[in-house]
PDB file of C-alpha atoms and ligand atoms in Angstrom:
ATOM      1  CA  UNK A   1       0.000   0.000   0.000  1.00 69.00           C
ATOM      2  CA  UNK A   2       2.703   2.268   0.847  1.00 73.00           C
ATOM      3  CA  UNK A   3       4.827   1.384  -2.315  1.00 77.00           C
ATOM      4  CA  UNK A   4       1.380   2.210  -4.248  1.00 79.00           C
ATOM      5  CA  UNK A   5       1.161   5.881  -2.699  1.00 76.00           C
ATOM      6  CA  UNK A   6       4.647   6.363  -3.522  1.00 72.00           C
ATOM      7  CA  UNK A   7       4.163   5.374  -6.911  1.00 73.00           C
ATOM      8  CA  UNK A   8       1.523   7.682  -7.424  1.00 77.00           C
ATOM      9  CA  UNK A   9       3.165  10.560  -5.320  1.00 68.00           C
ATOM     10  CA  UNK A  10       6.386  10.421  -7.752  1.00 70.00           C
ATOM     11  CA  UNK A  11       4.373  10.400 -10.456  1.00 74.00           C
ATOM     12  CA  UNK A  12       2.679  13.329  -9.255  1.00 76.00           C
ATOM     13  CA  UNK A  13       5.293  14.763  -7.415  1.00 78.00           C
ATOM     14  CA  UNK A  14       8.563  13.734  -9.967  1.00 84.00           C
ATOM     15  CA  UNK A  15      12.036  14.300  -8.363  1.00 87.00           C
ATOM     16  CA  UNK A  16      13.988  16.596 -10.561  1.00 90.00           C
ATOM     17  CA  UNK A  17      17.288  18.209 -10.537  1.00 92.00           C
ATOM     18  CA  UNK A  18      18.228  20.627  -8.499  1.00 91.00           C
ATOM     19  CA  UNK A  19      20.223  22.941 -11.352  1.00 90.00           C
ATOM     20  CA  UNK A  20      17.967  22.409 -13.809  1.00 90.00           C
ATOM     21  CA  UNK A  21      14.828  21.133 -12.955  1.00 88.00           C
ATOM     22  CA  UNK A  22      14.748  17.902 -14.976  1.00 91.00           C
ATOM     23  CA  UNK A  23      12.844  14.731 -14.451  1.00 92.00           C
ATOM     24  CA  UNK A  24      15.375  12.385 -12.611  1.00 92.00           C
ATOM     25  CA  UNK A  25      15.585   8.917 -11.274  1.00 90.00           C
ATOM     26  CA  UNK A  26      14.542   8.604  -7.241  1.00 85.00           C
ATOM     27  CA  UNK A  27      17.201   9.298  -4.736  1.00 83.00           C
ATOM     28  CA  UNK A  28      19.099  11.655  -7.186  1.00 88.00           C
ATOM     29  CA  UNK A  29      20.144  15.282  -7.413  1.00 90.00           C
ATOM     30  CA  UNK A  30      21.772  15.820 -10.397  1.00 92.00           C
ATOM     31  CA  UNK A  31      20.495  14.934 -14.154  1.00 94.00           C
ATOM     32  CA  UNK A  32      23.501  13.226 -16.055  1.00 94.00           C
ATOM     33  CA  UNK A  33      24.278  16.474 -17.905  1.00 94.00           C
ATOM     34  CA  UNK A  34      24.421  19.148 -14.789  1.00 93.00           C
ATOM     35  CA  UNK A  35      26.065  16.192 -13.114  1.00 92.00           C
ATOM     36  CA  UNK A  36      28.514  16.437 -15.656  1.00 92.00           C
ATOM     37  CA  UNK A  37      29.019  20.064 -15.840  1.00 91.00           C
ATOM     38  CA  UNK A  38      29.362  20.649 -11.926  1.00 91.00           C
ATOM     39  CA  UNK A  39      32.362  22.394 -11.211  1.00 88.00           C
ATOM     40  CA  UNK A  40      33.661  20.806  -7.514  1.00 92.00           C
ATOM     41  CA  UNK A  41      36.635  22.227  -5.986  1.00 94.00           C
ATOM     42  CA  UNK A  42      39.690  20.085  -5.025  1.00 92.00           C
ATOM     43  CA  UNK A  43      40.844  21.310  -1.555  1.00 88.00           C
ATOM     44  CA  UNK A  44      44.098  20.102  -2.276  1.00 89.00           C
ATOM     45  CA  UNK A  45      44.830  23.098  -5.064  1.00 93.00           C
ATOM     46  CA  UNK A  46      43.161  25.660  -2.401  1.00 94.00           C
ATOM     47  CA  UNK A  47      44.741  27.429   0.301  1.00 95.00           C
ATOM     48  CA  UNK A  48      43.620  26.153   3.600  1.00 91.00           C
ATOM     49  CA  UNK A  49      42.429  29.549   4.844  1.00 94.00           C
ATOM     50  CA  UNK A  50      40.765  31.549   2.262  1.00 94.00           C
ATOM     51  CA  UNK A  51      39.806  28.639   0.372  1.00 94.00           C
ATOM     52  CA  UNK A  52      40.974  30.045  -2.891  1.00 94.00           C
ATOM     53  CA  UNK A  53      42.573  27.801  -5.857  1.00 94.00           C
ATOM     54  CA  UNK A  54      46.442  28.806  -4.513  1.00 93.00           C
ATOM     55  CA  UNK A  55      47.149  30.989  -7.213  1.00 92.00           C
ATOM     56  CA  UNK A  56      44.518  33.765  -5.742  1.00 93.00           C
ATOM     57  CA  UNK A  57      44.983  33.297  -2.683  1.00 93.00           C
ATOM     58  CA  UNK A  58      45.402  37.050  -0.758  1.00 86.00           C
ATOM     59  CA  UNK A  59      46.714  35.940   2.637  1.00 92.00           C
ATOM     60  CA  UNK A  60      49.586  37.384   2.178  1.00 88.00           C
ATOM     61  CA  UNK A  61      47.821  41.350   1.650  1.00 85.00           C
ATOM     62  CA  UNK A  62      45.537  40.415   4.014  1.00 85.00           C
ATOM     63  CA  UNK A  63      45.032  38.034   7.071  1.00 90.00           C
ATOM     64  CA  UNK A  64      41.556  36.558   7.482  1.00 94.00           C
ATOM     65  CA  UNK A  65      39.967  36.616  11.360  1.00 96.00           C
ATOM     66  CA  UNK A  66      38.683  32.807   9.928  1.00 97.00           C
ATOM     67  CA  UNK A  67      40.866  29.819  10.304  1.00 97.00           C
ATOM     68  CA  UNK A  68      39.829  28.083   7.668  1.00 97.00           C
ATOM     69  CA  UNK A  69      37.337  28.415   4.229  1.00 96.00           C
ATOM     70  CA  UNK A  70      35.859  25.586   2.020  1.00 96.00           C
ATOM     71  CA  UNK A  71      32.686  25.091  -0.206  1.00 97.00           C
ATOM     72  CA  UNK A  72      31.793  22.101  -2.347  1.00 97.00           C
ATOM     73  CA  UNK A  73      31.191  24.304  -5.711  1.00 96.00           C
ATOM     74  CA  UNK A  74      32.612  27.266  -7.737  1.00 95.00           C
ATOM     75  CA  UNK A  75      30.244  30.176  -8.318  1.00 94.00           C
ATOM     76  CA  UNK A  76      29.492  29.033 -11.767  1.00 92.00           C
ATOM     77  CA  UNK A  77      26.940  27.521 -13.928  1.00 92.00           C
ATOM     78  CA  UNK A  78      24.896  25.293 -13.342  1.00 93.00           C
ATOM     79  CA  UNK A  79      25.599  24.961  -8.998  1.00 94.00           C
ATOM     80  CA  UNK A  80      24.600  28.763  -9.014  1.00 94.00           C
ATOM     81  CA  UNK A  81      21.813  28.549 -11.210  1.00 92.00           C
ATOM     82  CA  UNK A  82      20.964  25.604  -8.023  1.00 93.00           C
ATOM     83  CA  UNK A  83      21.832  28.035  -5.155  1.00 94.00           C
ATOM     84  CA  UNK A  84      19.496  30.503  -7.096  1.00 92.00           C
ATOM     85  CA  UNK A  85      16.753  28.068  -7.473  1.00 90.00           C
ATOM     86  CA  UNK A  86      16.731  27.872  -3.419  1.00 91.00           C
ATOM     87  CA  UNK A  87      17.398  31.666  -2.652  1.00 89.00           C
ATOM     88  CA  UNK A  88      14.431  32.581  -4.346  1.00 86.00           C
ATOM     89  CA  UNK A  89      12.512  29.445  -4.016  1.00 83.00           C
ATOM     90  CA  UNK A  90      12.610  27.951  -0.995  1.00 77.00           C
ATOM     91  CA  UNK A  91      13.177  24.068  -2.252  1.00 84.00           C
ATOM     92  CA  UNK A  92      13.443  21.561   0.335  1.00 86.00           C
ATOM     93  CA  UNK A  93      14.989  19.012  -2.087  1.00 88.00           C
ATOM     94  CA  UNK A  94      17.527  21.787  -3.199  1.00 92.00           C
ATOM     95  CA  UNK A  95      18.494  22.692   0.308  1.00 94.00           C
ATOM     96  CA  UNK A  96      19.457  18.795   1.320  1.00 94.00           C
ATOM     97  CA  UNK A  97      21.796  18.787  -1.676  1.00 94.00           C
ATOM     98  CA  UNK A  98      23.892  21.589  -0.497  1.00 96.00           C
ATOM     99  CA  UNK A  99      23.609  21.070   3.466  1.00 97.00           C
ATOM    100  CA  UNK A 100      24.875  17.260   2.403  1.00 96.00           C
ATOM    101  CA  UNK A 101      27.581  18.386   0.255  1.00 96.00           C
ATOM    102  CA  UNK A 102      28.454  20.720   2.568  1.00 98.00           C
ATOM    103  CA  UNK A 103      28.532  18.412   5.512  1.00 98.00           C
ATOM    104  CA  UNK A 104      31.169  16.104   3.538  1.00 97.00           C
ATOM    105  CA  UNK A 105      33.077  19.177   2.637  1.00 97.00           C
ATOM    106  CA  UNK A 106      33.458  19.865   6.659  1.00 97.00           C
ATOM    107  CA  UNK A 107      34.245  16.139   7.320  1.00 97.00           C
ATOM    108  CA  UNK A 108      36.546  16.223   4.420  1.00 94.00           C
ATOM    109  CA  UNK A 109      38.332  19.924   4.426  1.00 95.00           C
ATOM    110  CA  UNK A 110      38.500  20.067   8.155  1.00 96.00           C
ATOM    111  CA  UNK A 111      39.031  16.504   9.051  1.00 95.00           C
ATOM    112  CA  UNK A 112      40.740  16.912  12.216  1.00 95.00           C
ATOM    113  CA  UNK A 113      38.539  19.810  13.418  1.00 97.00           C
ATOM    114  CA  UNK A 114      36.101  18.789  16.685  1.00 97.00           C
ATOM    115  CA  UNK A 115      33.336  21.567  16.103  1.00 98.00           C
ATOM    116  CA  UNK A 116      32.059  22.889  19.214  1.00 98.00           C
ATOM    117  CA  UNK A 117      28.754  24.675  17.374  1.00 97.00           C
ATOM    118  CA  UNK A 118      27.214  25.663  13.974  1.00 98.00           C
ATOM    119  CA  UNK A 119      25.967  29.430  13.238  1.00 97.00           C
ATOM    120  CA  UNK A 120      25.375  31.020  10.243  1.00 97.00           C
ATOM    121  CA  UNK A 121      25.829  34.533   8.422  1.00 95.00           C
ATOM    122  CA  UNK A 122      22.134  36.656   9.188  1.00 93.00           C
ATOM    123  CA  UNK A 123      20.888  38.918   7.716  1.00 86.00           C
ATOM    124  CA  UNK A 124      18.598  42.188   8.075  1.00 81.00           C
ATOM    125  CA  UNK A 125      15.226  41.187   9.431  1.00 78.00           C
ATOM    126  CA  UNK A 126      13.600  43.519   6.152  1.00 80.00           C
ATOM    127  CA  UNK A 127      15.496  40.514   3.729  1.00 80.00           C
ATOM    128  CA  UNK A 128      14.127  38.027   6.021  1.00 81.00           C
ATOM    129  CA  UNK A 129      10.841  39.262   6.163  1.00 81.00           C
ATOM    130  CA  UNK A 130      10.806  39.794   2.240  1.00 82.00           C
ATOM    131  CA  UNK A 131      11.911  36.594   1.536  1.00 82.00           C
ATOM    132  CA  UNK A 132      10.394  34.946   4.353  1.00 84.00           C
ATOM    133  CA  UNK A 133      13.401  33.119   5.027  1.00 88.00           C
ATOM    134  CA  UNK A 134      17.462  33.411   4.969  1.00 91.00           C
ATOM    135  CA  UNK A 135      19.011  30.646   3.425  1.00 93.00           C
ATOM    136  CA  UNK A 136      21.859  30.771   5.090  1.00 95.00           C
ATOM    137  CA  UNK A 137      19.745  29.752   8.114  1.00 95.00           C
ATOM    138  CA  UNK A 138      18.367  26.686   6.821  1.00 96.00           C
ATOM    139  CA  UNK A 139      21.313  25.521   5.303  1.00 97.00           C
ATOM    140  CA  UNK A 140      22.818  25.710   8.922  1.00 98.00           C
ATOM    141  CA  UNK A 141      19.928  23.662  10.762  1.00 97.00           C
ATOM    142  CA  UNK A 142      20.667  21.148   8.079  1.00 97.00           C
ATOM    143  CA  UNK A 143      24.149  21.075   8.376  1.00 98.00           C
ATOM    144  CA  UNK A 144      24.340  21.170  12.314  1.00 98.00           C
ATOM    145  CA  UNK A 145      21.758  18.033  11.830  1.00 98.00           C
ATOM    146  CA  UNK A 146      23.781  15.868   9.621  1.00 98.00           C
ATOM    147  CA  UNK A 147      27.145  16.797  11.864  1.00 98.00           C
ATOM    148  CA  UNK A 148      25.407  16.300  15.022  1.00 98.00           C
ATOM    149  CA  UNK A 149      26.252  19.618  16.386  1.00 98.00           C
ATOM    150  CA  UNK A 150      24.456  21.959  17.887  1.00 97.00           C
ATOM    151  CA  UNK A 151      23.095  25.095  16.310  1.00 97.00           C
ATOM    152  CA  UNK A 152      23.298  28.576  17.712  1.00 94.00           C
ATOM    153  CA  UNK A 153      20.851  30.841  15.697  1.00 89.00           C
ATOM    154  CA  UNK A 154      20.960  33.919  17.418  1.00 87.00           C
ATOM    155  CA  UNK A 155      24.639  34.683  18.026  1.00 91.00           C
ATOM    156  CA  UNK A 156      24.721  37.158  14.842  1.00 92.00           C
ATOM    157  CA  UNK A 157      22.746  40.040  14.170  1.00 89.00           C
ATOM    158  CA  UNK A 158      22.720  41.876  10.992  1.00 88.00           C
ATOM    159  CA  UNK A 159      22.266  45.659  12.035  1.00 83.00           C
ATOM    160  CA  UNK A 160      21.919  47.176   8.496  1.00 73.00           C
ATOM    161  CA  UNK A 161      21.447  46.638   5.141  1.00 64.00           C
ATOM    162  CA  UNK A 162      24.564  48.362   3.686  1.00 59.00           C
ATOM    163  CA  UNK A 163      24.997  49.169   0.098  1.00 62.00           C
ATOM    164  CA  UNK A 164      24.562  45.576  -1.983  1.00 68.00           C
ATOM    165  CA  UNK A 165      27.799  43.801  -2.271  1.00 68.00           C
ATOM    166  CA  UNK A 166      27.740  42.932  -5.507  1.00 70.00           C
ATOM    167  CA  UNK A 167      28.263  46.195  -7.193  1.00 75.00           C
ATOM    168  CA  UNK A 168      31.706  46.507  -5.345  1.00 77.00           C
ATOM    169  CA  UNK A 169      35.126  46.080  -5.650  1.00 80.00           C
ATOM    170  CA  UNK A 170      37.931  43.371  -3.168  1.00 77.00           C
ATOM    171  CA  UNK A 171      38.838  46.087  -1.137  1.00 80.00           C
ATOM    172  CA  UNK A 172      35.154  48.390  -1.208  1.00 81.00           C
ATOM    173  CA  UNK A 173      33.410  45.002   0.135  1.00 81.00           C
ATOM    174  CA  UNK A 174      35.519  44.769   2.984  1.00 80.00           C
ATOM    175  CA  UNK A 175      34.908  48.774   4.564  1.00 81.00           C
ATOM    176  CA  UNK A 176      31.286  47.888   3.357  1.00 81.00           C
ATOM    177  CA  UNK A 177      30.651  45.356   5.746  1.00 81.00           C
ATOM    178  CA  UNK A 178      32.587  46.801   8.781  1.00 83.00           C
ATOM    179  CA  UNK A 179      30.204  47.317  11.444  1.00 81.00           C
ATOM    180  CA  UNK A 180      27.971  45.562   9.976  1.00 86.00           C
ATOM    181  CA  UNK A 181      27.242  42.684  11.916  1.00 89.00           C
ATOM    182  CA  UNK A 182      27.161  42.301  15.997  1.00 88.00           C
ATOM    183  CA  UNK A 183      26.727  39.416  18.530  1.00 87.00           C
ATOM    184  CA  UNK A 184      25.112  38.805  20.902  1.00 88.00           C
ATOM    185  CA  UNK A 185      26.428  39.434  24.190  1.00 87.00           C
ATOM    186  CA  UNK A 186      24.529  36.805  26.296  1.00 88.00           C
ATOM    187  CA  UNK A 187      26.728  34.255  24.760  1.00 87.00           C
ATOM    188  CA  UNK A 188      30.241  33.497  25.946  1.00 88.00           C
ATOM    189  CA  UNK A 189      31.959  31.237  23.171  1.00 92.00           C
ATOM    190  CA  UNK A 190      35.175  30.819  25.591  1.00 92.00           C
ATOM    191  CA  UNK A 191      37.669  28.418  23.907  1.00 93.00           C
ATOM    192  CA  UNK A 192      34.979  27.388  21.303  1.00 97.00           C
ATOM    193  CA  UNK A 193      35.522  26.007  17.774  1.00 98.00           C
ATOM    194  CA  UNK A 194      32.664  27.478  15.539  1.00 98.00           C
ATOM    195  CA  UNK A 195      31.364  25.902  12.466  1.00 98.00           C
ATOM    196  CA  UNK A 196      30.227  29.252  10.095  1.00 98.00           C
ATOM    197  CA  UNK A 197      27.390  28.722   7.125  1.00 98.00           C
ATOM    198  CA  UNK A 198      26.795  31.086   4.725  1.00 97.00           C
ATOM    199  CA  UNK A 199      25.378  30.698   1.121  1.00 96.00           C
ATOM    200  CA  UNK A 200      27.573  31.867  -0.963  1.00 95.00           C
ATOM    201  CA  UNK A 201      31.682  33.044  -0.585  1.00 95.00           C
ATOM    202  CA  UNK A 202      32.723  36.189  -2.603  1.00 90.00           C
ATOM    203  CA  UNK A 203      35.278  37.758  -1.440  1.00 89.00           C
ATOM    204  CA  UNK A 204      35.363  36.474   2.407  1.00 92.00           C
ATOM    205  CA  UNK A 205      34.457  39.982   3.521  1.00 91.00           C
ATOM    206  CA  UNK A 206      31.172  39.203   4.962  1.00 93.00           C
ATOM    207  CA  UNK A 207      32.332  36.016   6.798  1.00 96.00           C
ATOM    208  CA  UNK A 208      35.563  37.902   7.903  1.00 95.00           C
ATOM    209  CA  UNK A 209      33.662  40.743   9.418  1.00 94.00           C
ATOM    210  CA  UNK A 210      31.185  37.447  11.065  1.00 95.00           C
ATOM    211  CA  UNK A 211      34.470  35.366  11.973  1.00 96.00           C
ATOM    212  CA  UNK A 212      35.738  38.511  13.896  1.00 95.00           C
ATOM    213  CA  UNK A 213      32.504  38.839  15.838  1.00 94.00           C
ATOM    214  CA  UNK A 214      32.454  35.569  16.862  1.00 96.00           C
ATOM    215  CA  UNK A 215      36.634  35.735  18.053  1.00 95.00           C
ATOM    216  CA  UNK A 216      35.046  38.845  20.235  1.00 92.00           C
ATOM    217  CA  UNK A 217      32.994  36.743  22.266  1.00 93.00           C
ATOM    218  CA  UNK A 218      35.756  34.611  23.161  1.00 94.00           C
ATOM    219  CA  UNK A 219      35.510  31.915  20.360  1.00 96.00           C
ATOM    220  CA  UNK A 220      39.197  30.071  20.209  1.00 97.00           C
ATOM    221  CA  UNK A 221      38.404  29.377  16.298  1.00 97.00           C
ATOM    222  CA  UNK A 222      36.342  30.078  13.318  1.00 98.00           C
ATOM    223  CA  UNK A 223      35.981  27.814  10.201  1.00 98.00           C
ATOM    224  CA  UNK A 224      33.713  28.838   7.291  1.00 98.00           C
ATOM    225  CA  UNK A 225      31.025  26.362   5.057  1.00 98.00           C
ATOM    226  CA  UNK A 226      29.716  27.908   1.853  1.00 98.00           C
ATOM    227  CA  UNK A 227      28.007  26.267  -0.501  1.00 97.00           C
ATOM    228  CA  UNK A 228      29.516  27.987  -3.159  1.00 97.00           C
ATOM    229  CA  UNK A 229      32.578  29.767  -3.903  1.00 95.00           C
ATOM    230  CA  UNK A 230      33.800  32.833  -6.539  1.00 94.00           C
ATOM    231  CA  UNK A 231      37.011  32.439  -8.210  1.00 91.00           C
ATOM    232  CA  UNK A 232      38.628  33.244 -11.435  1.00 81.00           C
ATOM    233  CA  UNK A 233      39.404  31.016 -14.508  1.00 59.00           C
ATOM    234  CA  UNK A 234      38.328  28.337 -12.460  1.00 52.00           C
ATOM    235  CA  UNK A 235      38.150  25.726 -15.031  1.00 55.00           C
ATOM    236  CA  UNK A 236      42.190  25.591 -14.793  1.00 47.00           C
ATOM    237  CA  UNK A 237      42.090  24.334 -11.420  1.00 47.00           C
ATOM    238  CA  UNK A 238      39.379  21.681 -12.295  1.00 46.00           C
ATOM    239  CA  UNK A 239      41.366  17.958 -12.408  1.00 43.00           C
TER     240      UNK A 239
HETATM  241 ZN1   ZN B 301      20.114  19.171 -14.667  1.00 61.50          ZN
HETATM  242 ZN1   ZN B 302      44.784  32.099   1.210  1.00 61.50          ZN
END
Protein backbone atom coordinates (compact mmCIF):
# COMPACT_ATOMS: atom_id res chain seq x y z
CA UNK A 1 0.00 0.00 0.00
CA UNK A 2 2.70 2.27 0.85
CA UNK A 3 4.83 1.38 -2.32
CA UNK A 4 1.38 2.21 -4.25
CA UNK A 5 1.16 5.88 -2.70
CA UNK A 6 4.65 6.36 -3.52
CA UNK A 7 4.16 5.37 -6.91
CA UNK A 8 1.52 7.68 -7.42
CA UNK A 9 3.16 10.56 -5.32
CA UNK A 10 6.39 10.42 -7.75
CA UNK A 11 4.37 10.40 -10.46
CA UNK A 12 2.68 13.33 -9.25
CA UNK A 13 5.29 14.76 -7.41
CA UNK A 14 8.56 13.73 -9.97
CA UNK A 15 12.04 14.30 -8.36
CA UNK A 16 13.99 16.60 -10.56
CA UNK A 17 17.29 18.21 -10.54
CA UNK A 18 18.23 20.63 -8.50
CA UNK A 19 20.22 22.94 -11.35
CA UNK A 20 17.97 22.41 -13.81
CA UNK A 21 14.83 21.13 -12.96
CA UNK A 22 14.75 17.90 -14.98
CA UNK A 23 12.84 14.73 -14.45
CA UNK A 24 15.38 12.38 -12.61
CA UNK A 25 15.58 8.92 -11.27
CA UNK A 26 14.54 8.60 -7.24
CA UNK A 27 17.20 9.30 -4.74
CA UNK A 28 19.10 11.65 -7.19
CA UNK A 29 20.14 15.28 -7.41
CA UNK A 30 21.77 15.82 -10.40
CA UNK A 31 20.49 14.93 -14.15
CA UNK A 32 23.50 13.23 -16.05
CA UNK A 33 24.28 16.47 -17.90
CA UNK A 34 24.42 19.15 -14.79
CA UNK A 35 26.06 16.19 -13.11
CA UNK A 36 28.51 16.44 -15.66
CA UNK A 37 29.02 20.06 -15.84
CA UNK A 38 29.36 20.65 -11.93
CA UNK A 39 32.36 22.39 -11.21
CA UNK A 40 33.66 20.81 -7.51
CA UNK A 41 36.64 22.23 -5.99
CA UNK A 42 39.69 20.09 -5.02
CA UNK A 43 40.84 21.31 -1.55
CA UNK A 44 44.10 20.10 -2.28
CA UNK A 45 44.83 23.10 -5.06
CA UNK A 46 43.16 25.66 -2.40
CA UNK A 47 44.74 27.43 0.30
CA UNK A 48 43.62 26.15 3.60
CA UNK A 49 42.43 29.55 4.84
CA UNK A 50 40.76 31.55 2.26
CA UNK A 51 39.81 28.64 0.37
CA UNK A 52 40.97 30.04 -2.89
CA UNK A 53 42.57 27.80 -5.86
CA UNK A 54 46.44 28.81 -4.51
CA UNK A 55 47.15 30.99 -7.21
CA UNK A 56 44.52 33.77 -5.74
CA UNK A 57 44.98 33.30 -2.68
CA UNK A 58 45.40 37.05 -0.76
CA UNK A 59 46.71 35.94 2.64
CA UNK A 60 49.59 37.38 2.18
CA UNK A 61 47.82 41.35 1.65
CA UNK A 62 45.54 40.41 4.01
CA UNK A 63 45.03 38.03 7.07
CA UNK A 64 41.56 36.56 7.48
CA UNK A 65 39.97 36.62 11.36
CA UNK A 66 38.68 32.81 9.93
CA UNK A 67 40.87 29.82 10.30
CA UNK A 68 39.83 28.08 7.67
CA UNK A 69 37.34 28.42 4.23
CA UNK A 70 35.86 25.59 2.02
CA UNK A 71 32.69 25.09 -0.21
CA UNK A 72 31.79 22.10 -2.35
CA UNK A 73 31.19 24.30 -5.71
CA UNK A 74 32.61 27.27 -7.74
CA UNK A 75 30.24 30.18 -8.32
CA UNK A 76 29.49 29.03 -11.77
CA UNK A 77 26.94 27.52 -13.93
CA UNK A 78 24.90 25.29 -13.34
CA UNK A 79 25.60 24.96 -9.00
CA UNK A 80 24.60 28.76 -9.01
CA UNK A 81 21.81 28.55 -11.21
CA UNK A 82 20.96 25.60 -8.02
CA UNK A 83 21.83 28.03 -5.16
CA UNK A 84 19.50 30.50 -7.10
CA UNK A 85 16.75 28.07 -7.47
CA UNK A 86 16.73 27.87 -3.42
CA UNK A 87 17.40 31.67 -2.65
CA UNK A 88 14.43 32.58 -4.35
CA UNK A 89 12.51 29.45 -4.02
CA UNK A 90 12.61 27.95 -0.99
CA UNK A 91 13.18 24.07 -2.25
CA UNK A 92 13.44 21.56 0.33
CA UNK A 93 14.99 19.01 -2.09
CA UNK A 94 17.53 21.79 -3.20
CA UNK A 95 18.49 22.69 0.31
CA UNK A 96 19.46 18.80 1.32
CA UNK A 97 21.80 18.79 -1.68
CA UNK A 98 23.89 21.59 -0.50
CA UNK A 99 23.61 21.07 3.47
CA UNK A 100 24.87 17.26 2.40
CA UNK A 101 27.58 18.39 0.25
CA UNK A 102 28.45 20.72 2.57
CA UNK A 103 28.53 18.41 5.51
CA UNK A 104 31.17 16.10 3.54
CA UNK A 105 33.08 19.18 2.64
CA UNK A 106 33.46 19.86 6.66
CA UNK A 107 34.24 16.14 7.32
CA UNK A 108 36.55 16.22 4.42
CA UNK A 109 38.33 19.92 4.43
CA UNK A 110 38.50 20.07 8.15
CA UNK A 111 39.03 16.50 9.05
CA UNK A 112 40.74 16.91 12.22
CA UNK A 113 38.54 19.81 13.42
CA UNK A 114 36.10 18.79 16.69
CA UNK A 115 33.34 21.57 16.10
CA UNK A 116 32.06 22.89 19.21
CA UNK A 117 28.75 24.67 17.37
CA UNK A 118 27.21 25.66 13.97
CA UNK A 119 25.97 29.43 13.24
CA UNK A 120 25.37 31.02 10.24
CA UNK A 121 25.83 34.53 8.42
CA UNK A 122 22.13 36.66 9.19
CA UNK A 123 20.89 38.92 7.72
CA UNK A 124 18.60 42.19 8.07
CA UNK A 125 15.23 41.19 9.43
CA UNK A 126 13.60 43.52 6.15
CA UNK A 127 15.50 40.51 3.73
CA UNK A 128 14.13 38.03 6.02
CA UNK A 129 10.84 39.26 6.16
CA UNK A 130 10.81 39.79 2.24
CA UNK A 131 11.91 36.59 1.54
CA UNK A 132 10.39 34.95 4.35
CA UNK A 133 13.40 33.12 5.03
CA UNK A 134 17.46 33.41 4.97
CA UNK A 135 19.01 30.65 3.43
CA UNK A 136 21.86 30.77 5.09
CA UNK A 137 19.74 29.75 8.11
CA UNK A 138 18.37 26.69 6.82
CA UNK A 139 21.31 25.52 5.30
CA UNK A 140 22.82 25.71 8.92
CA UNK A 141 19.93 23.66 10.76
CA UNK A 142 20.67 21.15 8.08
CA UNK A 143 24.15 21.08 8.38
CA UNK A 144 24.34 21.17 12.31
CA UNK A 145 21.76 18.03 11.83
CA UNK A 146 23.78 15.87 9.62
CA UNK A 147 27.14 16.80 11.86
CA UNK A 148 25.41 16.30 15.02
CA UNK A 149 26.25 19.62 16.39
CA UNK A 150 24.46 21.96 17.89
CA UNK A 151 23.09 25.09 16.31
CA UNK A 152 23.30 28.58 17.71
CA UNK A 153 20.85 30.84 15.70
CA UNK A 154 20.96 33.92 17.42
CA UNK A 155 24.64 34.68 18.03
CA UNK A 156 24.72 37.16 14.84
CA UNK A 157 22.75 40.04 14.17
CA UNK A 158 22.72 41.88 10.99
CA UNK A 159 22.27 45.66 12.04
CA UNK A 160 21.92 47.18 8.50
CA UNK A 161 21.45 46.64 5.14
CA UNK A 162 24.56 48.36 3.69
CA UNK A 163 25.00 49.17 0.10
CA UNK A 164 24.56 45.58 -1.98
CA UNK A 165 27.80 43.80 -2.27
CA UNK A 166 27.74 42.93 -5.51
CA UNK A 167 28.26 46.19 -7.19
CA UNK A 168 31.71 46.51 -5.35
CA UNK A 169 35.13 46.08 -5.65
CA UNK A 170 37.93 43.37 -3.17
CA UNK A 171 38.84 46.09 -1.14
CA UNK A 172 35.15 48.39 -1.21
CA UNK A 173 33.41 45.00 0.14
CA UNK A 174 35.52 44.77 2.98
CA UNK A 175 34.91 48.77 4.56
CA UNK A 176 31.29 47.89 3.36
CA UNK A 177 30.65 45.36 5.75
CA UNK A 178 32.59 46.80 8.78
CA UNK A 179 30.20 47.32 11.44
CA UNK A 180 27.97 45.56 9.98
CA UNK A 181 27.24 42.68 11.92
CA UNK A 182 27.16 42.30 16.00
CA UNK A 183 26.73 39.42 18.53
CA UNK A 184 25.11 38.81 20.90
CA UNK A 185 26.43 39.43 24.19
CA UNK A 186 24.53 36.81 26.30
CA UNK A 187 26.73 34.26 24.76
CA UNK A 188 30.24 33.50 25.95
CA UNK A 189 31.96 31.24 23.17
CA UNK A 190 35.17 30.82 25.59
CA UNK A 191 37.67 28.42 23.91
CA UNK A 192 34.98 27.39 21.30
CA UNK A 193 35.52 26.01 17.77
CA UNK A 194 32.66 27.48 15.54
CA UNK A 195 31.36 25.90 12.47
CA UNK A 196 30.23 29.25 10.09
CA UNK A 197 27.39 28.72 7.12
CA UNK A 198 26.80 31.09 4.72
CA UNK A 199 25.38 30.70 1.12
CA UNK A 200 27.57 31.87 -0.96
CA UNK A 201 31.68 33.04 -0.58
CA UNK A 202 32.72 36.19 -2.60
CA UNK A 203 35.28 37.76 -1.44
CA UNK A 204 35.36 36.47 2.41
CA UNK A 205 34.46 39.98 3.52
CA UNK A 206 31.17 39.20 4.96
CA UNK A 207 32.33 36.02 6.80
CA UNK A 208 35.56 37.90 7.90
CA UNK A 209 33.66 40.74 9.42
CA UNK A 210 31.19 37.45 11.07
CA UNK A 211 34.47 35.37 11.97
CA UNK A 212 35.74 38.51 13.90
CA UNK A 213 32.50 38.84 15.84
CA UNK A 214 32.45 35.57 16.86
CA UNK A 215 36.63 35.73 18.05
CA UNK A 216 35.05 38.85 20.24
CA UNK A 217 32.99 36.74 22.27
CA UNK A 218 35.76 34.61 23.16
CA UNK A 219 35.51 31.92 20.36
CA UNK A 220 39.20 30.07 20.21
CA UNK A 221 38.40 29.38 16.30
CA UNK A 222 36.34 30.08 13.32
CA UNK A 223 35.98 27.81 10.20
CA UNK A 224 33.71 28.84 7.29
CA UNK A 225 31.02 26.36 5.06
CA UNK A 226 29.72 27.91 1.85
CA UNK A 227 28.01 26.27 -0.50
CA UNK A 228 29.52 27.99 -3.16
CA UNK A 229 32.58 29.77 -3.90
CA UNK A 230 33.80 32.83 -6.54
CA UNK A 231 37.01 32.44 -8.21
CA UNK A 232 38.63 33.24 -11.43
CA UNK A 233 39.40 31.02 -14.51
CA UNK A 234 38.33 28.34 -12.46
CA UNK A 235 38.15 25.73 -15.03
CA UNK A 236 42.19 25.59 -14.79
CA UNK A 237 42.09 24.33 -11.42
CA UNK A 238 39.38 21.68 -12.30
CA UNK A 239 41.37 17.96 -12.41
ZN1 LIG B 1 20.11 19.17 -14.67
ZN1 LIG C 1 44.78 32.10 1.21
Amino acid sequence: MKRLFNVILSALFPNTCVACGEIIPENEFLCEYCAEMAETVDFTKCCTRCGMPKKQCRCSKRVFHFNGCAAPFYNDGVMQKAMYRFKFGKKEYIKKFFAERMALTVKTAYSDINFDIVTFVPTTFKRKSKRGFNQSELLANEISKILKLPLLSNLLRCKKSAKIQHTLNFDERFKNVKGRYECNRNYKLNGKTVLLVDDIKTTGATLDECAKQLLLLGADRVYCVTGLMTAKNKKKEKK
